[in-house]
Tab-separated table of C-alpha atoms in Angstrom:
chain	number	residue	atom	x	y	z
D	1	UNK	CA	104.321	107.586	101.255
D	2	UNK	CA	107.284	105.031	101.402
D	3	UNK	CA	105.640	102.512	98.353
D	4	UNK	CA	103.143	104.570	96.666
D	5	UNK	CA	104.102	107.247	93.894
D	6	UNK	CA	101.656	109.387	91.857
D	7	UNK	CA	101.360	109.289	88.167
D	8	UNK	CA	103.273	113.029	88.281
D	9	UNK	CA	106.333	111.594	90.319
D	10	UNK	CA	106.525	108.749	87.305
D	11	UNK	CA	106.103	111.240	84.343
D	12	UNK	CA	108.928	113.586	85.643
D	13	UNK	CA	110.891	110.284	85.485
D	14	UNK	CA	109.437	108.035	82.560
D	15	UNK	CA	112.632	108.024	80.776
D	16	UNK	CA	115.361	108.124	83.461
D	17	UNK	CA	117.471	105.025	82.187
D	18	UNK	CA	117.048	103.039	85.977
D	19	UNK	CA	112.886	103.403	85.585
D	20	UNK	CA	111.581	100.078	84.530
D	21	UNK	CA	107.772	100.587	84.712
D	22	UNK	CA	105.901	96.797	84.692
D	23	UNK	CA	102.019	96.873	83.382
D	24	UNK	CA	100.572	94.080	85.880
D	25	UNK	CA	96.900	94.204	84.808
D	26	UNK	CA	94.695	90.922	85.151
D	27	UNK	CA	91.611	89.634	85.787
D	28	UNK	CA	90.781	86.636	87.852
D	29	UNK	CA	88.549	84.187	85.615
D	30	UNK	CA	89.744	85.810	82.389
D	31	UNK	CA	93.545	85.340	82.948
D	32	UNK	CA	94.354	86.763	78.789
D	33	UNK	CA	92.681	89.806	79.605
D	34	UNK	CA	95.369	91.815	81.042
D	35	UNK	CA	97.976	90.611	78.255
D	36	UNK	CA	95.628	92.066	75.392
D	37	UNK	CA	95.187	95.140	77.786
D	38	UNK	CA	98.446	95.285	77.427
D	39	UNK	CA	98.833	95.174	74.233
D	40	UNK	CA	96.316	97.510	73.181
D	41	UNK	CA	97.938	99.988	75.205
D	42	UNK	CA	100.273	100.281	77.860
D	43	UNK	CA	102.004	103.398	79.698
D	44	UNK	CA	105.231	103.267	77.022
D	45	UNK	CA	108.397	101.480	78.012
D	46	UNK	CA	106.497	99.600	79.960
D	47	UNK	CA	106.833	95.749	80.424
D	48	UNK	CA	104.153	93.407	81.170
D	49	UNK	CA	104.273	90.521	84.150
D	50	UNK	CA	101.628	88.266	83.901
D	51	UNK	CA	100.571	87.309	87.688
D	52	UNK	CA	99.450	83.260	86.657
D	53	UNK	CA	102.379	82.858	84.447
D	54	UNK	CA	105.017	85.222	85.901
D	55	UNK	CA	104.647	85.894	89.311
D	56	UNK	CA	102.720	82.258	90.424
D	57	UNK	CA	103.564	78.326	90.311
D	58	UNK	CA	101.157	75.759	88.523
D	59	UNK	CA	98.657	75.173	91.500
D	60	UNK	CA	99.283	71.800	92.945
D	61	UNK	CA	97.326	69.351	96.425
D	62	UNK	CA	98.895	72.887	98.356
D	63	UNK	CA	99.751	76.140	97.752
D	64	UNK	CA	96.741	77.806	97.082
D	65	UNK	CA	95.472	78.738	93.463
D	66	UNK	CA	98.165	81.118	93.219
D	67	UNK	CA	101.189	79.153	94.664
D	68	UNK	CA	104.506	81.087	95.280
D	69	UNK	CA	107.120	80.183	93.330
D	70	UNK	CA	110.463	79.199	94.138
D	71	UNK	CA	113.458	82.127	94.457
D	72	UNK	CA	115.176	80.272	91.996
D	73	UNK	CA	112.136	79.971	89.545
D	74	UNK	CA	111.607	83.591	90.213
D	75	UNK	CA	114.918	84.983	89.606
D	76	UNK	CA	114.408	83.550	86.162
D	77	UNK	CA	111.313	85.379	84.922
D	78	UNK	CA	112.271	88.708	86.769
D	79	UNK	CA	115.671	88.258	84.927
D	80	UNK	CA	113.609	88.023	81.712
D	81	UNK	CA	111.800	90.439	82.353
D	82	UNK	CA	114.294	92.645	82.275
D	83	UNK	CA	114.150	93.438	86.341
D	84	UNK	CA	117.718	93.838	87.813
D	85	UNK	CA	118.567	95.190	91.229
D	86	UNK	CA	119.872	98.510	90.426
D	87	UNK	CA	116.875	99.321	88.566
D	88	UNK	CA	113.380	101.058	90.443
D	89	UNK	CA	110.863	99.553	89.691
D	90	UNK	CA	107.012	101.159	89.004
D	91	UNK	CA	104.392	98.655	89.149
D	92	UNK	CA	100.700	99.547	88.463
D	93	UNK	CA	97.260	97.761	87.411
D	94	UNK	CA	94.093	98.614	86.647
D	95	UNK	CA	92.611	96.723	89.888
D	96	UNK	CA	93.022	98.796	92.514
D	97	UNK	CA	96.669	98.033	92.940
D	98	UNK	CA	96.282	94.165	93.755
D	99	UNK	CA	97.988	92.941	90.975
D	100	UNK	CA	100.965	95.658	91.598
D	101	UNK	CA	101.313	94.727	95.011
D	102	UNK	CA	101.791	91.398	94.372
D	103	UNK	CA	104.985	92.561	92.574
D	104	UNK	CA	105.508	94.809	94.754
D	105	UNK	CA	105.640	92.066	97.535
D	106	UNK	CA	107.769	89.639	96.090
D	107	UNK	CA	110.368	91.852	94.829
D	108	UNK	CA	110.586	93.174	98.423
D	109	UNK	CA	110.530	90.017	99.714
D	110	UNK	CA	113.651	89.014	97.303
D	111	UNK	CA	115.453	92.157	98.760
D	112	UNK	CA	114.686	94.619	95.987
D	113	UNK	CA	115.027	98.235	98.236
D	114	UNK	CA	113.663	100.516	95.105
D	115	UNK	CA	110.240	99.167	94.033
D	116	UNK	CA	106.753	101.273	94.048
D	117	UNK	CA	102.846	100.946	92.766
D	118	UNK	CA	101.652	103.709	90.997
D	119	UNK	CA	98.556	105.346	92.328
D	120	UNK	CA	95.071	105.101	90.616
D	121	UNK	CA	97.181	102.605	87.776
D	122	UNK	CA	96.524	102.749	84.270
D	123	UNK	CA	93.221	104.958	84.422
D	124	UNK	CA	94.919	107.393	86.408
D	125	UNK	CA	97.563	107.907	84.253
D	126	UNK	CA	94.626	108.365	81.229
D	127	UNK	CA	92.711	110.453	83.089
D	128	UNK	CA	95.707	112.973	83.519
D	129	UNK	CA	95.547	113.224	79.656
D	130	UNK	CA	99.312	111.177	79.573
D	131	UNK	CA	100.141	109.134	76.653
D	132	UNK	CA	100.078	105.494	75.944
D	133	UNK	CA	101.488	103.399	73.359
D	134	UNK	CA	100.062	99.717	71.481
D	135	UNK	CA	104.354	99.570	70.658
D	136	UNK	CA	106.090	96.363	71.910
D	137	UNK	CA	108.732	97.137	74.524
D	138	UNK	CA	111.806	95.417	73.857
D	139	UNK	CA	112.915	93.586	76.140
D	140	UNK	CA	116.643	93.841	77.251
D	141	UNK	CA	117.224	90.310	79.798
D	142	UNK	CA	118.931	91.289	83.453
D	143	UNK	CA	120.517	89.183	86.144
D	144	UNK	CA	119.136	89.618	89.239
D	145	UNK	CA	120.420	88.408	92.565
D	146	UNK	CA	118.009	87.421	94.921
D	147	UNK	CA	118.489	88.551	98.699
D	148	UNK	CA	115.711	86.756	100.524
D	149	UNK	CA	114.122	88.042	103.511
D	150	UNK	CA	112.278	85.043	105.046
D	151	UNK	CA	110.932	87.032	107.742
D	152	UNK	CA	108.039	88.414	105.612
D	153	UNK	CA	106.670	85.272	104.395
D	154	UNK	CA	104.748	82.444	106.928
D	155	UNK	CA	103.522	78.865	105.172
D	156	UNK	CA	100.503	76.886	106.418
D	157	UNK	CA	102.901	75.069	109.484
D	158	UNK	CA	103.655	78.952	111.202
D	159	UNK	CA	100.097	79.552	110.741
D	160	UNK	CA	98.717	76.430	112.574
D	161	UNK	CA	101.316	76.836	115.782
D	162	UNK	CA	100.478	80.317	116.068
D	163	UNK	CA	96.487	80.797	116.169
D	164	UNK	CA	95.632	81.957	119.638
D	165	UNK	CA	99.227	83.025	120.593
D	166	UNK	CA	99.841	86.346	122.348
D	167	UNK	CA	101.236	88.819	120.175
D	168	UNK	CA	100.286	86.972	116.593
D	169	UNK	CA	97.676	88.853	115.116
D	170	UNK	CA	96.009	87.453	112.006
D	171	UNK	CA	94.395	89.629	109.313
D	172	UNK	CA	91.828	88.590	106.771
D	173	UNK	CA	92.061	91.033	104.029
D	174	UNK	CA	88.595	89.285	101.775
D	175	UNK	CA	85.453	91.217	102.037
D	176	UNK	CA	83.228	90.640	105.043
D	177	UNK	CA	80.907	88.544	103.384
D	178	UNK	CA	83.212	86.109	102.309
D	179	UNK	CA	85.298	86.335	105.366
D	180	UNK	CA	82.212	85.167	107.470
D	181	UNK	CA	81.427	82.432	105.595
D	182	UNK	CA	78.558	83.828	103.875
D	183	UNK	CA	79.314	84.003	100.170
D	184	UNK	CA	82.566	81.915	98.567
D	185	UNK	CA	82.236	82.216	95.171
D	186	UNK	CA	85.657	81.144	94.644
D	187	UNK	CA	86.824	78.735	96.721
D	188	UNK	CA	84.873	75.383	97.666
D	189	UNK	CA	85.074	76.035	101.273
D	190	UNK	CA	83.508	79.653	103.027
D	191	UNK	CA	84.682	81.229	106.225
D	192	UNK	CA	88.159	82.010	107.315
D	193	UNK	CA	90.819	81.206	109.504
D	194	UNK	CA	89.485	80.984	113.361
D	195	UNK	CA	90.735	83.845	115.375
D	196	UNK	CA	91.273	86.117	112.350
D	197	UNK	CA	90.482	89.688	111.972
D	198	UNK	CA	88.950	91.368	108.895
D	199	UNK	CA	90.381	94.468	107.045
D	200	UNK	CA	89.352	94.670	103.498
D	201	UNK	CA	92.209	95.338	101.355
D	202	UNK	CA	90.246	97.503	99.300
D	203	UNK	CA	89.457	100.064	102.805
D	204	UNK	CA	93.485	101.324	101.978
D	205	UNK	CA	92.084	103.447	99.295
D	206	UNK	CA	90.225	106.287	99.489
D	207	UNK	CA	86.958	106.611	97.244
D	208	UNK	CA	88.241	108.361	94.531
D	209	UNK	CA	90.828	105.442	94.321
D	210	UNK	CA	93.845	107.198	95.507
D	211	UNK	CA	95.440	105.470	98.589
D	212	UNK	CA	95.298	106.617	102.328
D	213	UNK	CA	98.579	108.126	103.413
D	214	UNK	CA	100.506	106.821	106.755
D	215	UNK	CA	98.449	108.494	109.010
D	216	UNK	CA	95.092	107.491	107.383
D	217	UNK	CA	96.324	103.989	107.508
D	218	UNK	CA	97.498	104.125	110.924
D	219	UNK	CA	93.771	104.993	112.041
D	220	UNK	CA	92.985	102.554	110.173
D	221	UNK	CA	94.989	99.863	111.911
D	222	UNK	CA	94.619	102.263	115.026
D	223	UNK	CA	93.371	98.770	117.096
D	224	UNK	CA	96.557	96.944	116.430
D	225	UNK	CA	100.118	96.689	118.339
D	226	UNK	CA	102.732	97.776	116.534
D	227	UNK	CA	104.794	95.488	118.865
D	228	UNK	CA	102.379	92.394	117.373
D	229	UNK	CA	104.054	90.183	114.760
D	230	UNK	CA	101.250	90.075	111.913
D	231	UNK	CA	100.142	87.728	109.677
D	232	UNK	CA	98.272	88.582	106.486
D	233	UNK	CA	96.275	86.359	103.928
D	234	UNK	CA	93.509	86.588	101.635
D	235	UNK	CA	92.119	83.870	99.405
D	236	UNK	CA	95.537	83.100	96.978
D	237	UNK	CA	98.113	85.317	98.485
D	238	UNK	CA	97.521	88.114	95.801
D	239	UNK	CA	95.059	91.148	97.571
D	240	UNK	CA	96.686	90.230	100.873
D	241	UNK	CA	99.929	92.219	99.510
D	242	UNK	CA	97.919	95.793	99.937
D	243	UNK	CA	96.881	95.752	103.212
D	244	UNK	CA	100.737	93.979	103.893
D	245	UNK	CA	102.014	97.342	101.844
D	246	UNK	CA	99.255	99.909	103.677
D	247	UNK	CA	100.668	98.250	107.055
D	248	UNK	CA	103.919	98.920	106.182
D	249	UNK	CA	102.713	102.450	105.030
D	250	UNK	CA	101.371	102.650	108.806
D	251	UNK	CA	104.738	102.197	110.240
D	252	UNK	CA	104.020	98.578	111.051
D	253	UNK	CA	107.710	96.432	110.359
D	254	UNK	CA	106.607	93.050	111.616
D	255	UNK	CA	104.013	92.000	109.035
D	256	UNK	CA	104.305	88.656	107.106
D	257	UNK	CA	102.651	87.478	104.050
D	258	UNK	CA	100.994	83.850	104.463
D	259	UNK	CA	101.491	83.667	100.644
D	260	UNK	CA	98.865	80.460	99.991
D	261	UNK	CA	96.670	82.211	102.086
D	262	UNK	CA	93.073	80.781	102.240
D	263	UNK	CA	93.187	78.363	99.297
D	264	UNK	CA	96.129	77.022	100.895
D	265	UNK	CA	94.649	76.202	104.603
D	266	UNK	CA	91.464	74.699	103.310
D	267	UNK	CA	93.510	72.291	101.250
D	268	UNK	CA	94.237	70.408	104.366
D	269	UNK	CA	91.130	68.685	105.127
D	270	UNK	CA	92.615	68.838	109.311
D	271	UNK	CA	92.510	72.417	109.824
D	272	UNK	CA	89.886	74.459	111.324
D	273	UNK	CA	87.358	76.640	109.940
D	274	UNK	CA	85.331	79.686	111.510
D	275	UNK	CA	82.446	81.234	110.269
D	276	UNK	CA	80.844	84.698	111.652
D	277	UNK	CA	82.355	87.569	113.123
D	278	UNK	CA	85.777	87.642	115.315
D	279	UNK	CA	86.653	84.866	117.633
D	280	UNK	CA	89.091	84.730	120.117
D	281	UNK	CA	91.141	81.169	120.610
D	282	UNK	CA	92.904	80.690	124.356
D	283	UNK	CA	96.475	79.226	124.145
């Protein structure tokens, strides 16, 4: 796999001097959880981002309730984090490798070429009897030079022009429930974008956790062009980033994040909603 390592590939390396390993556990609705996870015990050496304050904007009208931040904004608390672009970077969680991808994502997006999630996260790495540490990592500050690749990120505007176009394919990565409109416990409008598809984020890993290799994930995305440009959101732009990684995994290069994702489009009293299963929109 091109993005995913296994807790074995990061122990033969865990103190290679280019290995910066970044803890990004959190938990929606309890957003000091993962920073006293953290700090109870951590895989050592290992950083911690925090996805509201590091990797997110304050949520404004737009953007979604986790807003992107700008490149500039974000250069600044990689750079503090001590993230540079010679380093490789690990990224894991303990929530099924949402929180990692979202790293994962925007450091590829900022043209980072060495950055991974590490499979099964933090109780993988326990379960293989490895060691963790309550120590505080210090922190060594980096410079790191953004090279932004705008063709993996779509805003609210691409979205709109492009429902219903040949060759745009547009991926819902919620659960089914919410995605048809039948549960929203988060947001204050249910349904989803109208001519979406649904893949659950969570259907790239296997049930013991681990995550399905190319081929797995190219069944599972065995319906879709690989010539289609593809657009994937979720509810903030956060579990989006998996299924945008397992497409990638699948061999799939033109995939784009829409990184306000559901949050974002229902913010804009105008646009349309859909409820139900798959619908198809004529140009």
């Amino acid at each position: 796999m091109k993005h995913i390592v296994p807790v074995k590939w990061l122990l033969a390396r865990l103190y290679e001097p280019d290995i910066l390993i970044v803890d990004c556990r959190f938990q929606l609705g309890q957003p000091d959880a993962g920073r006293k996870a953290y700090e109870e015990s951590h895989i050592p050496g290992a950083v911690y981002i925090d996805l509201e304050q590091d990797l997110s904007a304050p949520i404004g009208e737009h953007g979604g309730r986790h807003p992107l931040p700008s490149i500039e904004e974000l250069v600044k608390r990689l750079g503090r984090s001590g993230i540079s672009n010679e380093q490789r970077i690990v990224a894991y969680d303990d929530q099924g490798g949402a929180m990692a991808s979202r790293l994962w994502w925007i450091l590829s997006y900022l043209g980072h070429s060495s950055v991974y999630v590490m499979e099964e996260g933090l109780a993988g790495w326990q379960k293989a009897g490895l060691p963790v540490s309550a120590d505080k990592t210090v922190i060594f500050p980096k410079t790191f030079v953004p090279q932004p690749r705008p063709e993996m990120l779509a805003d609210m505007q691409e979205v709109k022009s492009k429902l219903g176009t040949v060759g745009v394919t547009l991926i819902d990565s919620r659960e089914a429930p919410r995605y048809r409109g039948e549960v929203e416990p988060i947001d204050p409008v249910a349904g989803h974008i109208p001519g979406a598809i649904n893949f659950f984020w969570g259907e790239g890993r296997r049930a013991d956790g681990t995550w399905k290799n190319g081929d797995e994930q190219q069944a599972r995305f065995a319906d879709l062009s690989q010539d289609d440009e593809i657009i994937v959101y979720c509810g903030s732009g956060v579990t989006a980033t998996p299924n945008v990684l397992a497409l990638q995994e699948a061999g799939f290069t033109r995939v784009k994040l829409y990184a306000g994702s559901w949050s974002d489009w229902i913010s804009y009293s105008e646009n349309p909603v859909a409820v139900g299963g798959r619908e198809t929109i004529s140009e």
